[in-house]
Amino acid sequence: MAAFNRSELADLNVFMAIIRRRSFRHAAHELGVTTSALSHTMRNLETRLGVKLLYRTSRAVEPTDAGVVLAEKLSAGFATIQDGLDTLELYREAPIGRLRLNVPRDAAVLLVSPILGEFTRAYPQLRLDVMIDDRMLDIVAEGYDAGIRYGATVPQDMVAVPLTGELRWIMVASPAYLKQAGTPSVPKDLLAHSCVRMYLGDKTTYKWELGNGPRQQRLDVPGHFSAADTQTIVDAALQGVGIAYCLENRVLSELADGRLVQVLPDWVCIGAPLCMYYPSRRQSQPGLRQLIDMIRLKTTGSPWLESH
């Protein structure tokens, strides 16, 4: 093998992006280059090394046996390089570089959007990329530096930093719906109502969790309308489709002006906080500490973060 050079390091980084994504197209998007450029890079790399590293079909990209071995070795090596670069954050007055986040829509609305202006003005040399995705995914494999998820769903091998206090999950309906269908007084009454059902990121239907501790009930509520995002669920409740289940903070204004009414207030569910999480081996992604601090400062004292 020829002497190691800088261009080879870049080519190996291309190889690792393809391994992570299992796709030339997705890897090209991550790296900001064309698919044809990636194909050319891989052909040159395999020619120089004298070993085939990838099997490429019309449907997938898989590493050869040699590719698997190389990827395992490079993964440890690139992690060491990244850790070395990360330590430089401790010596900078302001973060520089790129921070890639994966967050669910509720977290984007409640936590990220309120601080975007202040954050980008405070750290103009940092590029912040936010991908909205309600699915649970492997943030490392997908090329993200960190993510936000409800505490109970954060993988155990990740560092989790709470951004909020415990969260309040409530049921709401429009006055018109309750006038027509009646107001439930106990959880089992929901089984006779039209409920706005909630799809989770894995396409399964969420069973409503009512109350806490030994008295908690989980109900697979009936309903002829389902949605995967909170805004659509709230809109359905406003239009009288049925009773909806959501974070209290997403409907504070609707409750205040009477467009929605809380249902079964004695059966509020207090849930895990929203947390920022990231790989335990990564401690100093550029701007992450500052972003966490700004979000927590903004949410401190907010009524929706406190259990009543």
PDB file of C-alpha atoms in Angstrom:
ATOM      1  CA  MET A   1       0.000   0.000   0.000  1.00  0.00           C
ATOM      2  CA  ALA A   2       1.203   3.479  -0.840  1.00  0.00           C
ATOM      3  CA  ALA A   3       2.150   5.963   1.842  1.00  0.00           C
ATOM      4  CA  PHE A   4      -0.827   7.402   3.730  1.00  0.00           C
ATOM      5  CA  ASN A   5      -1.855  10.891   2.582  1.00  0.00           C
ATOM      6  CA  ARG A   6      -4.521  13.501   3.268  1.00  0.00           C
ATOM      7  CA  SER A   7      -6.658  12.615   0.254  1.00  0.00           C
ATOM      8  CA  GLU A   8      -6.806   9.026   1.445  1.00  0.00           C
ATOM      9  CA  LEU A   9      -8.158  10.175   4.810  1.00  0.00           C
ATOM     10  CA  ALA A  10     -10.935  12.037   2.988  1.00  0.00           C
ATOM     11  CA  ASP A  11     -11.679   8.950   0.877  1.00  0.00           C
ATOM     12  CA  LEU A  12     -11.883   6.766   3.976  1.00  0.00           C
ATOM     13  CA  ASN A  13     -14.337   9.254   5.456  1.00  0.00           C
ATOM     14  CA  VAL A  14     -16.468   8.821   2.312  1.00  0.00           C
ATOM     15  CA  PHE A  15     -16.326   5.042   2.784  1.00  0.00           C
ATOM     16  CA  MET A  16     -17.513   5.380   6.402  1.00  0.00           C
ATOM     17  CA  ALA A  17     -20.398   7.654   5.381  1.00  0.00           C
ATOM     18  CA  ILE A  18     -21.569   5.016   2.895  1.00  0.00           C
ATOM     19  CA  ILE A  19     -21.271   2.316   5.558  1.00  0.00           C
ATOM     20  CA  ARG A  20     -23.396   4.373   7.979  1.00  0.00           C
ATOM     21  CA  ARG A  21     -26.070   5.187   5.445  1.00  0.00           C
ATOM     22  CA  ARG A  22     -26.013   1.944   3.425  1.00  0.00           C
ATOM     23  CA  SER A  23     -26.748   4.221   0.486  1.00  0.00           C
ATOM     24  CA  PHE A  24     -24.639   6.242  -1.950  1.00  0.00           C
ATOM     25  CA  ARG A  25     -27.439   8.782  -2.335  1.00  0.00           C
ATOM     26  CA  HIS A  26     -27.894   9.365   1.409  1.00  0.00           C
ATOM     27  CA  ALA A  27     -24.132   9.476   1.988  1.00  0.00           C
ATOM     28  CA  ALA A  28     -23.763  12.024  -0.817  1.00  0.00           C
ATOM     29  CA  HIS A  29     -26.462  14.178   0.798  1.00  0.00           C
ATOM     30  CA  GLU A  30     -24.692  13.986   4.176  1.00  0.00           C
ATOM     31  CA  LEU A  31     -21.344  14.996   2.686  1.00  0.00           C
ATOM     32  CA  GLY A  32     -22.738  17.621   0.331  1.00  0.00           C
ATOM     33  CA  VAL A  33     -21.416  16.052  -2.890  1.00  0.00           C
ATOM     34  CA  THR A  34     -22.915  14.250  -5.872  1.00  0.00           C
ATOM     35  CA  THR A  35     -23.570  10.515  -6.040  1.00  0.00           C
ATOM     36  CA  SER A  36     -21.292  10.214  -9.071  1.00  0.00           C
ATOM     37  CA  ALA A  37     -18.453  11.874  -7.121  1.00  0.00           C
ATOM     38  CA  LEU A  38     -18.855   9.291  -4.341  1.00  0.00           C
ATOM     39  CA  SER A  39     -18.828   6.426  -6.858  1.00  0.00           C
ATOM     40  CA  HIS A  40     -15.641   7.810  -8.412  1.00  0.00           C
ATOM     41  CA  THR A  41     -14.013   8.170  -4.986  1.00  0.00           C
ATOM     42  CA  MET A  42     -14.860   4.580  -4.013  1.00  0.00           C
ATOM     43  CA  ARG A  43     -13.576   3.158  -7.296  1.00  0.00           C
ATOM     44  CA  ASN A  44     -10.278   4.983  -6.838  1.00  0.00           C
ATOM     45  CA  LEU A  45      -9.997   3.888  -3.199  1.00  0.00           C
ATOM     46  CA  GLU A  46     -10.637   0.225  -3.998  1.00  0.00           C
ATOM     47  CA  THR A  47      -8.144   0.403  -6.867  1.00  0.00           C
ATOM     48  CA  ARG A  48      -5.441   1.901  -4.649  1.00  0.00           C
ATOM     49  CA  LEU A  49      -6.061  -0.595  -1.850  1.00  0.00           C
ATOM     50  CA  GLY A  50      -6.407  -3.533  -4.224  1.00  0.00           C
ATOM     51  CA  VAL A  51      -9.450  -4.803  -2.290  1.00  0.00           C
ATOM     52  CA  LYS A  52     -13.172  -4.650  -3.017  1.00  0.00           C
ATOM     53  CA  LEU A  53     -14.891  -2.944  -0.067  1.00  0.00           C
ATOM     54  CA  LEU A  54     -18.549  -2.674  -1.119  1.00  0.00           C
ATOM     55  CA  TYR A  55     -21.212  -4.733  -2.832  1.00  0.00           C
ATOM     56  CA  ARG A  56     -23.572  -2.380  -4.622  1.00  0.00           C
ATOM     57  CA  THR A  57     -26.953  -3.507  -6.010  1.00  0.00           C
ATOM     58  CA  SER A  58     -29.951  -1.578  -7.304  1.00  0.00           C
ATOM     59  CA  ARG A  59     -31.550  -1.805  -3.835  1.00  0.00           C
ATOM     60  CA  ALA A  60     -28.776  -1.659  -1.239  1.00  0.00           C
ATOM     61  CA  VAL A  61     -25.098  -1.191  -0.453  1.00  0.00           C
ATOM     62  CA  GLU A  62     -23.359  -3.747   1.761  1.00  0.00           C
ATOM     63  CA  PRO A  63     -19.720  -4.075   2.828  1.00  0.00           C
ATOM     64  CA  THR A  64     -17.636  -7.031   1.750  1.00  0.00           C
ATOM     65  CA  ASP A  65     -15.861  -9.051   4.437  1.00  0.00           C
ATOM     66  CA  ALA A  66     -12.841  -6.807   3.939  1.00  0.00           C
ATOM     67  CA  GLY A  67     -15.114  -3.762   4.127  1.00  0.00           C
ATOM     68  CA  VAL A  68     -16.561  -4.918   7.452  1.00  0.00           C
ATOM     69  CA  VAL A  69     -13.097  -5.325   8.968  1.00  0.00           C
ATOM     70  CA  LEU A  70     -11.923  -1.951   7.661  1.00  0.00           C
ATOM     71  CA  ALA A  71     -15.065  -0.200   8.905  1.00  0.00           C
ATOM     72  CA  GLU A  72     -14.605  -1.611  12.412  1.00  0.00           C
ATOM     73  CA  LYS A  73     -10.993  -0.381  12.562  1.00  0.00           C
ATOM     74  CA  LEU A  74     -11.817   3.011  11.084  1.00  0.00           C
ATOM     75  CA  SER A  75     -14.755   3.533  13.429  1.00  0.00           C
ATOM     76  CA  ALA A  76     -12.435   3.418  16.441  1.00  0.00           C
ATOM     77  CA  GLY A  77      -9.855   5.586  14.674  1.00  0.00           C
ATOM     78  CA  PHE A  78     -12.303   8.278  13.580  1.00  0.00           C
ATOM     79  CA  ALA A  79     -13.830   8.308  17.068  1.00  0.00           C
ATOM     80  CA  THR A  80     -10.401   9.024  18.522  1.00  0.00           C
ATOM     81  CA  ILE A  81      -9.828  11.821  15.999  1.00  0.00           C
ATOM     82  CA  GLN A  82     -13.253  13.317  16.752  1.00  0.00           C
ATOM     83  CA  ASP A  83     -12.632  13.172  20.495  1.00  0.00           C
ATOM     84  CA  GLY A  84      -9.378  15.026  19.948  1.00  0.00           C
ATOM     85  CA  LEU A  85     -11.124  17.737  17.953  1.00  0.00           C
ATOM     86  CA  ASP A  86     -13.939  17.904  20.512  1.00  0.00           C
ATOM     87  CA  THR A  87     -11.520  18.776  23.286  1.00  0.00           C
ATOM     88  CA  LEU A  88     -10.705  22.013  21.454  1.00  0.00           C
ATOM     89  CA  GLU A  89     -14.178  23.259  22.402  1.00  0.00           C
ATOM     90  CA  LEU A  90     -12.881  23.654  25.949  1.00  0.00           C
ATOM     91  CA  TYR A  91     -10.419  26.289  24.728  1.00  0.00           C
ATOM     92  CA  ARG A  92     -12.716  28.345  22.494  1.00  0.00           C
ATOM     93  CA  GLU A  93     -14.595  31.395  23.651  1.00  0.00           C
ATOM     94  CA  ALA A  94     -17.472  30.536  21.280  1.00  0.00           C
ATOM     95  CA  PRO A  95     -18.404  27.328  19.443  1.00  0.00           C
ATOM     96  CA  ILE A  96     -17.303  26.926  15.830  1.00  0.00           C
ATOM     97  CA  GLY A  97     -18.396  24.234  13.429  1.00  0.00           C
ATOM     98  CA  ARG A  98     -21.586  22.274  12.879  1.00  0.00           C
ATOM     99  CA  LEU A  99     -24.122  20.793  15.325  1.00  0.00           C
ATOM    100  CA  ARG A 100     -26.593  18.275  13.909  1.00  0.00           C
ATOM    101  CA  LEU A 101     -29.734  17.495  15.936  1.00  0.00           C
ATOM    102  CA  ASN A 102     -32.614  15.069  15.508  1.00  0.00           C
ATOM    103  CA  VAL A 103     -35.743  16.097  17.432  1.00  0.00           C
ATOM    104  CA  PRO A 104     -39.459  15.216  17.552  1.00  0.00           C
ATOM    105  CA  ARG A 105     -41.910  17.878  16.433  1.00  0.00           C
ATOM    106  CA  ASP A 106     -43.152  18.674  19.956  1.00  0.00           C
ATOM    107  CA  ALA A 107     -39.600  19.368  21.122  1.00  0.00           C
ATOM    108  CA  ALA A 108     -38.947  21.525  18.072  1.00  0.00           C
ATOM    109  CA  VAL A 109     -42.022  23.652  18.804  1.00  0.00           C
ATOM    110  CA  LEU A 110     -41.643  23.862  22.575  1.00  0.00           C
ATOM    111  CA  LEU A 111     -37.873  23.927  23.096  1.00  0.00           C
ATOM    112  CA  VAL A 112     -35.881  24.682  19.948  1.00  0.00           C
ATOM    113  CA  SER A 113     -37.972  27.261  18.093  1.00  0.00           C
ATOM    114  CA  PRO A 114     -38.265  29.693  21.056  1.00  0.00           C
ATOM    115  CA  ILE A 115     -34.475  30.105  21.308  1.00  0.00           C
ATOM    116  CA  LEU A 116     -33.455  30.011  17.640  1.00  0.00           C
ATOM    117  CA  GLY A 117     -33.081  33.755  17.182  1.00  0.00           C
ATOM    118  CA  GLU A 118     -31.134  34.281  20.397  1.00  0.00           C
ATOM    119  CA  PHE A 119     -28.939  31.230  19.809  1.00  0.00           C
ATOM    120  CA  THR A 120     -27.984  32.025  16.220  1.00  0.00           C
ATOM    121  CA  ARG A 121     -27.198  35.641  17.111  1.00  0.00           C
ATOM    122  CA  ALA A 122     -25.060  34.551  20.061  1.00  0.00           C
ATOM    123  CA  TYR A 123     -23.063  31.968  18.068  1.00  0.00           C
ATOM    124  CA  PRO A 124     -22.818  33.142  14.429  1.00  0.00           C
ATOM    125  CA  GLN A 125     -19.888  30.839  13.640  1.00  0.00           C
ATOM    126  CA  LEU A 126     -21.879  27.720  14.475  1.00  0.00           C
ATOM    127  CA  ARG A 127     -24.024  25.967  11.871  1.00  0.00           C
ATOM    128  CA  LEU A 128     -27.086  24.386  13.526  1.00  0.00           C
ATOM    129  CA  ASP A 129     -28.881  21.670  11.528  1.00  0.00           C
ATOM    130  CA  VAL A 130     -32.195  20.474  12.996  1.00  0.00           C
ATOM    131  CA  MET A 131     -34.034  17.495  11.513  1.00  0.00           C
ATOM    132  CA  ILE A 132     -37.637  16.987  12.677  1.00  0.00           C
ATOM    133  CA  ASP A 133     -38.427  13.294  13.031  1.00  0.00           C
ATOM    134  CA  ASP A 134     -40.833  11.569  15.431  1.00  0.00           C
ATOM    135  CA  ARG A 135     -39.318   8.141  14.751  1.00  0.00           C
ATOM    136  CA  MET A 136     -36.816   6.579  17.119  1.00  0.00           C
ATOM    137  CA  LEU A 137     -33.569   6.113  15.234  1.00  0.00           C
ATOM    138  CA  ASP A 138     -29.866   5.525  15.813  1.00  0.00           C
ATOM    139  CA  ILE A 139     -28.491   9.066  15.872  1.00  0.00           C
ATOM    140  CA  VAL A 140     -24.898   7.845  15.538  1.00  0.00           C
ATOM    141  CA  ALA A 141     -25.615   5.691  12.483  1.00  0.00           C
ATOM    142  CA  GLU A 142     -27.650   8.503  10.920  1.00  0.00           C
ATOM    143  CA  GLY A 143     -24.880  11.058  11.388  1.00  0.00           C
ATOM    144  CA  TYR A 144     -26.369  13.258  14.138  1.00  0.00           C
ATOM    145  CA  ASP A 145     -24.411  14.713  17.047  1.00  0.00           C
ATOM    146  CA  ALA A 146     -27.329  14.660  19.485  1.00  0.00           C
ATOM    147  CA  GLY A 147     -31.079  14.303  19.733  1.00  0.00           C
ATOM    148  CA  ILE A 148     -34.033  15.182  21.916  1.00  0.00           C
ATOM    149  CA  ARG A 149     -36.446  12.523  23.158  1.00  0.00           C
ATOM    150  CA  TYR A 150     -38.694  11.793  26.104  1.00  0.00           C
ATOM    151  CA  GLY A 151     -36.507  10.510  28.920  1.00  0.00           C
ATOM    152  CA  ALA A 152     -38.019   7.034  29.075  1.00  0.00           C
ATOM    153  CA  THR A 153     -37.175   6.397  25.409  1.00  0.00           C
ATOM    154  CA  VAL A 154     -33.503   7.432  25.447  1.00  0.00           C
ATOM    155  CA  PRO A 155     -31.191   4.425  24.782  1.00  0.00           C
ATOM    156  CA  GLN A 156     -29.327   3.326  27.899  1.00  0.00           C
ATOM    157  CA  ASP A 157     -25.896   3.688  26.303  1.00  0.00           C
ATOM    158  CA  MET A 158     -26.449   7.418  25.786  1.00  0.00           C
ATOM    159  CA  VAL A 159     -25.855  10.402  28.070  1.00  0.00           C
ATOM    160  CA  ALA A 160     -29.225  12.069  28.789  1.00  0.00           C
ATOM    161  CA  VAL A 161     -29.541  15.649  30.073  1.00  0.00           C
ATOM    162  CA  PRO A 162     -33.071  16.730  31.146  1.00  0.00           C
ATOM    163  CA  LEU A 163     -34.222  19.911  29.420  1.00  0.00           C
ATOM    164  CA  THR A 164     -37.550  20.178  31.253  1.00  0.00           C
ATOM    165  CA  GLY A 165     -39.217  19.026  34.409  1.00  0.00           C
ATOM    166  CA  GLU A 166     -41.783  16.242  34.372  1.00  0.00           C
ATOM    167  CA  LEU A 167     -44.404  16.727  31.653  1.00  0.00           C
ATOM    168  CA  ARG A 168     -48.199  16.860  31.991  1.00  0.00           C
ATOM    169  CA  TRP A 169     -50.276  14.838  29.533  1.00  0.00           C
ATOM    170  CA  ILE A 170     -53.952  15.807  29.496  1.00  0.00           C
ATOM    171  CA  MET A 171     -57.201  15.159  27.607  1.00  0.00           C
ATOM    172  CA  VAL A 172     -59.088  17.965  25.894  1.00  0.00           C
ATOM    173  CA  ALA A 173     -62.185  18.453  23.761  1.00  0.00           C
ATOM    174  CA  SER A 174     -64.160  21.303  22.245  1.00  0.00           C
ATOM    175  CA  PRO A 175     -67.219  22.625  24.111  1.00  0.00           C
ATOM    176  CA  ALA A 176     -69.353  21.746  21.064  1.00  0.00           C
ATOM    177  CA  TYR A 177     -68.246  18.110  21.149  1.00  0.00           C
ATOM    178  CA  LEU A 178     -68.902  17.788  24.897  1.00  0.00           C
ATOM    179  CA  LYS A 179     -72.333  19.408  24.533  1.00  0.00           C
ATOM    180  CA  GLN A 180     -73.252  16.879  21.882  1.00  0.00           C
ATOM    181  CA  ALA A 181     -71.583  13.735  23.293  1.00  0.00           C
ATOM    182  CA  GLY A 182     -71.516  14.431  27.034  1.00  0.00           C
ATOM    183  CA  THR A 183     -68.566  14.781  29.397  1.00  0.00           C
ATOM    184  CA  PRO A 184     -66.829  11.619  30.635  1.00  0.00           C
ATOM    185  CA  SER A 185     -66.537  11.352  34.413  1.00  0.00           C
ATOM    186  CA  VAL A 186     -64.322   8.260  34.737  1.00  0.00           C
ATOM    187  CA  PRO A 187     -61.732   6.747  32.351  1.00  0.00           C
ATOM    188  CA  LYS A 188     -63.966   3.879  31.182  1.00  0.00           C
ATOM    189  CA  ASP A 189     -66.430   6.469  29.832  1.00  0.00           C
ATOM    190  CA  LEU A 190     -63.856   7.228  27.102  1.00  0.00           C
ATOM    191  CA  LEU A 191     -64.671   3.859  25.525  1.00  0.00           C
ATOM    192  CA  ALA A 192     -68.071   5.231  24.549  1.00  0.00           C
ATOM    193  CA  HIS A 193     -66.629   8.412  23.036  1.00  0.00           C
ATOM    194  CA  SER A 194     -64.955   9.396  19.788  1.00  0.00           C
ATOM    195  CA  CYS A 195     -61.256   9.894  20.553  1.00  0.00           C
ATOM    196  CA  VAL A 196     -58.511  11.314  18.364  1.00  0.00           C
ATOM    197  CA  ARG A 197     -56.050   8.436  18.307  1.00  0.00           C
ATOM    198  CA  MET A 198     -52.295   9.021  18.207  1.00  0.00           C
ATOM    199  CA  TYR A 199     -49.796   7.205  15.984  1.00  0.00           C
ATOM    200  CA  LEU A 200     -46.287   6.702  17.335  1.00  0.00           C
ATOM    201  CA  GLY A 201     -43.141   6.957  15.240  1.00  0.00           C
ATOM    202  CA  ASP A 202     -43.172   3.206  14.594  1.00  0.00           C
ATOM    203  CA  LYS A 203     -46.735   3.461  13.185  1.00  0.00           C
ATOM    204  CA  THR A 204     -48.344   1.751  16.184  1.00  0.00           C
ATOM    205  CA  THR A 205     -51.301   3.348  17.979  1.00  0.00           C
ATOM    206  CA  TYR A 206     -50.566   4.867  21.378  1.00  0.00           C
ATOM    207  CA  LYS A 207     -52.541   3.626  24.370  1.00  0.00           C
ATOM    208  CA  TRP A 208     -53.490   6.609  26.490  1.00  0.00           C
ATOM    209  CA  GLU A 209     -51.848   6.631  29.921  1.00  0.00           C
ATOM    210  CA  LEU A 210     -54.189   8.096  32.538  1.00  0.00           C
ATOM    211  CA  GLY A 211     -53.141   8.904  36.098  1.00  0.00           C
ATOM    212  CA  ASN A 212     -49.981   7.763  37.837  1.00  0.00           C
ATOM    213  CA  GLY A 213     -48.683   5.092  40.144  1.00  0.00           C
ATOM    214  CA  PRO A 214     -50.837   2.078  41.100  1.00  0.00           C
ATOM    215  CA  ARG A 215     -54.020   3.737  39.812  1.00  0.00           C
ATOM    216  CA  GLN A 216     -52.635   4.387  36.339  1.00  0.00           C
ATOM    217  CA  GLN A 217     -54.712   3.023  33.472  1.00  0.00           C
ATOM    218  CA  ARG A 218     -53.719   2.441  29.861  1.00  0.00           C
ATOM    219  CA  LEU A 219     -56.605   2.594  27.414  1.00  0.00           C
ATOM    220  CA  ASP A 220     -56.766   1.669  23.749  1.00  0.00           C
ATOM    221  CA  VAL A 221     -59.379   4.315  23.048  1.00  0.00           C
ATOM    222  CA  PRO A 222     -61.865   4.124  20.151  1.00  0.00           C
ATOM    223  CA  GLY A 223     -62.050   6.704  17.388  1.00  0.00           C
ATOM    224  CA  HIS A 224     -62.445   7.084  13.634  1.00  0.00           C
ATOM    225  CA  PHE A 225     -59.578   9.568  13.199  1.00  0.00           C
ATOM    226  CA  SER A 226     -55.859   9.085  13.909  1.00  0.00           C
ATOM    227  CA  ALA A 227     -52.830  11.326  13.409  1.00  0.00           C
ATOM    228  CA  ALA A 228     -49.104  11.235  14.077  1.00  0.00           C
ATOM    229  CA  ASP A 229     -48.413  14.879  14.910  1.00  0.00           C
ATOM    230  CA  THR A 230     -49.691  17.004  17.770  1.00  0.00           C
ATOM    231  CA  GLN A 231     -50.859  19.963  15.688  1.00  0.00           C
ATOM    232  CA  THR A 232     -53.193  17.793  13.619  1.00  0.00           C
ATOM    233  CA  ILE A 233     -54.503  16.152  16.791  1.00  0.00           C
ATOM    234  CA  VAL A 234     -55.190  19.543  18.389  1.00  0.00           C
ATOM    235  CA  ASP A 235     -56.832  20.827  15.196  1.00  0.00           C
ATOM    236  CA  ALA A 236     -59.119  17.776  15.171  1.00  0.00           C
ATOM    237  CA  ALA A 237     -60.164  18.441  18.768  1.00  0.00           C
ATOM    238  CA  LEU A 238     -60.850  22.111  17.957  1.00  0.00           C
ATOM    239  CA  GLN A 239     -63.122  21.028  15.110  1.00  0.00           C
ATOM    240  CA  GLY A 240     -65.138  18.712  17.317  1.00  0.00           C
ATOM    241  CA  VAL A 241     -63.792  15.418  15.977  1.00  0.00           C
ATOM    242  CA  GLY A 242     -63.442  14.058  19.504  1.00  0.00           C
ATOM    243  CA  ILE A 243     -61.398  13.978  22.697  1.00  0.00           C
ATOM    244  CA  ALA A 244     -57.633  14.407  22.230  1.00  0.00           C
ATOM    245  CA  TYR A 245     -54.625  13.481  24.371  1.00  0.00           C
ATOM    246  CA  CYS A 246     -51.569  15.755  24.284  1.00  0.00           C
ATOM    247  CA  LEU A 247     -48.976  17.716  26.224  1.00  0.00           C
ATOM    248  CA  GLU A 248     -50.665  20.437  28.274  1.00  0.00           C
ATOM    249  CA  ASN A 249     -48.279  23.089  26.979  1.00  0.00           C
ATOM    250  CA  ARG A 250     -49.376  22.548  23.375  1.00  0.00           C
ATOM    251  CA  VAL A 251     -52.932  23.719  24.237  1.00  0.00           C
ATOM    252  CA  LEU A 252     -52.437  26.408  26.894  1.00  0.00           C
ATOM    253  CA  SER A 253     -53.821  29.201  24.699  1.00  0.00           C
ATOM    254  CA  GLU A 254     -56.780  27.094  23.554  1.00  0.00           C
ATOM    255  CA  LEU A 255     -57.632  26.256  27.163  1.00  0.00           C
ATOM    256  CA  ALA A 256     -57.263  29.894  28.218  1.00  0.00           C
ATOM    257  CA  ASP A 257     -59.669  31.230  25.585  1.00  0.00           C
ATOM    258  CA  GLY A 258     -62.188  28.421  25.988  1.00  0.00           C
ATOM    259  CA  ARG A 259     -61.820  26.831  22.554  1.00  0.00           C
ATOM    260  CA  LEU A 260     -60.849  23.607  24.339  1.00  0.00           C
ATOM    261  CA  VAL A 261     -61.881  22.218  27.728  1.00  0.00           C
ATOM    262  CA  GLN A 262     -59.845  19.808  29.827  1.00  0.00           C
ATOM    263  CA  VAL A 263     -61.472  16.399  30.259  1.00  0.00           C
ATOM    264  CA  LEU A 264     -60.959  14.153  33.313  1.00  0.00           C
ATOM    265  CA  PRO A 265     -58.593  16.615  35.053  1.00  0.00           C
ATOM    266  CA  ASP A 266     -58.088  14.175  37.949  1.00  0.00           C
ATOM    267  CA  TRP A 267     -56.468  11.752  35.504  1.00  0.00           C
ATOM    268  CA  VAL A 268     -53.557  13.887  34.291  1.00  0.00           C
ATOM    269  CA  CYS A 269     -50.499  11.744  33.552  1.00  0.00           C
ATOM    270  CA  ILE A 270     -47.134  13.068  34.759  1.00  0.00           C
ATOM    271  CA  GLY A 271     -44.498  11.798  32.335  1.00  0.00           C
ATOM    272  CA  ALA A 272     -40.743  11.794  31.868  1.00  0.00           C
ATOM    273  CA  PRO A 273     -39.033  15.061  30.853  1.00  0.00           C
ATOM    274  CA  LEU A 274     -37.699  15.849  27.426  1.00  0.00           C
ATOM    275  CA  CYS A 275     -33.954  15.170  27.361  1.00  0.00           C
ATOM    276  CA  MET A 276     -31.032  16.054  25.146  1.00  0.00           C
ATOM    277  CA  TYR A 277     -29.038  12.884  24.530  1.00  0.00           C
ATOM    278  CA  TYR A 278     -25.751  12.070  22.840  1.00  0.00           C
ATOM    279  CA  PRO A 279     -23.149   9.267  22.733  1.00  0.00           C
ATOM    280  CA  SER A 280     -21.265   8.783  25.980  1.00  0.00           C
ATOM    281  CA  ARG A 281     -17.909   8.951  24.163  1.00  0.00           C
ATOM    282  CA  ARG A 282     -18.757  12.402  22.807  1.00  0.00           C
ATOM    283  CA  GLN A 283     -18.612  15.133  25.407  1.00  0.00           C
ATOM    284  CA  SER A 284     -17.926  18.370  23.570  1.00  0.00           C
ATOM    285  CA  GLN A 285     -19.851  18.658  20.317  1.00  0.00           C
ATOM    286  CA  PRO A 286     -19.588  22.301  19.206  1.00  0.00           C
ATOM    287  CA  GLY A 287     -22.384  24.385  20.667  1.00  0.00           C
ATOM    288  CA  LEU A 288     -24.198  21.542  22.414  1.00  0.00           C
ATOM    289  CA  ARG A 289     -23.478  22.706  25.956  1.00  0.00           C
ATOM    290  CA  GLN A 290     -24.506  26.259  25.055  1.00  0.00           C
ATOM    291  CA  LEU A 291     -27.718  25.027  23.409  1.00  0.00           C
ATOM    292  CA  ILE A 292     -28.632  22.921  26.437  1.00  0.00           C
ATOM    293  CA  ASP A 293     -27.969  25.836  28.789  1.00  0.00           C
ATOM    294  CA  MET A 294     -30.074  28.234  26.706  1.00  0.00           C
ATOM    295  CA  ILE A 295     -33.026  25.838  26.465  1.00  0.00           C
ATOM    296  CA  ARG A 296     -32.944  25.118  30.191  1.00  0.00           C
ATOM    297  CA  LEU A 297     -32.736  28.826  31.033  1.00  0.00           C
ATOM    298  CA  LYS A 298     -35.751  29.515  28.807  1.00  0.00           C
ATOM    299  CA  THR A 299     -37.829  26.722  30.351  1.00  0.00           C
ATOM    300  CA  THR A 300     -36.954  27.413  33.995  1.00  0.00           C
ATOM    301  CA  GLY A 301     -40.103  28.393  35.847  1.00  0.00           C
ATOM    302  CA  SER A 302     -42.448  27.627  32.955  1.00  0.00           C
ATOM    303  CA  PRO A 303     -45.753  26.316  34.350  1.00  0.00           C
ATOM    304  CA  TRP A 304     -45.939  23.418  31.930  1.00  0.00           C
ATOM    305  CA  LEU A 305     -42.730  21.942  33.330  1.00  0.00           C
ATOM    306  CA  GLU A 306     -44.028  21.549  36.833  1.00  0.00           C
ATOM    307  CA  SER A 307     -46.308  18.789  38.104  1.00  0.00           C
ATOM    308  CA  HIS A 308     -49.280  20.071  40.077  1.00  0.00           C
TER     309      HIS A 308
END
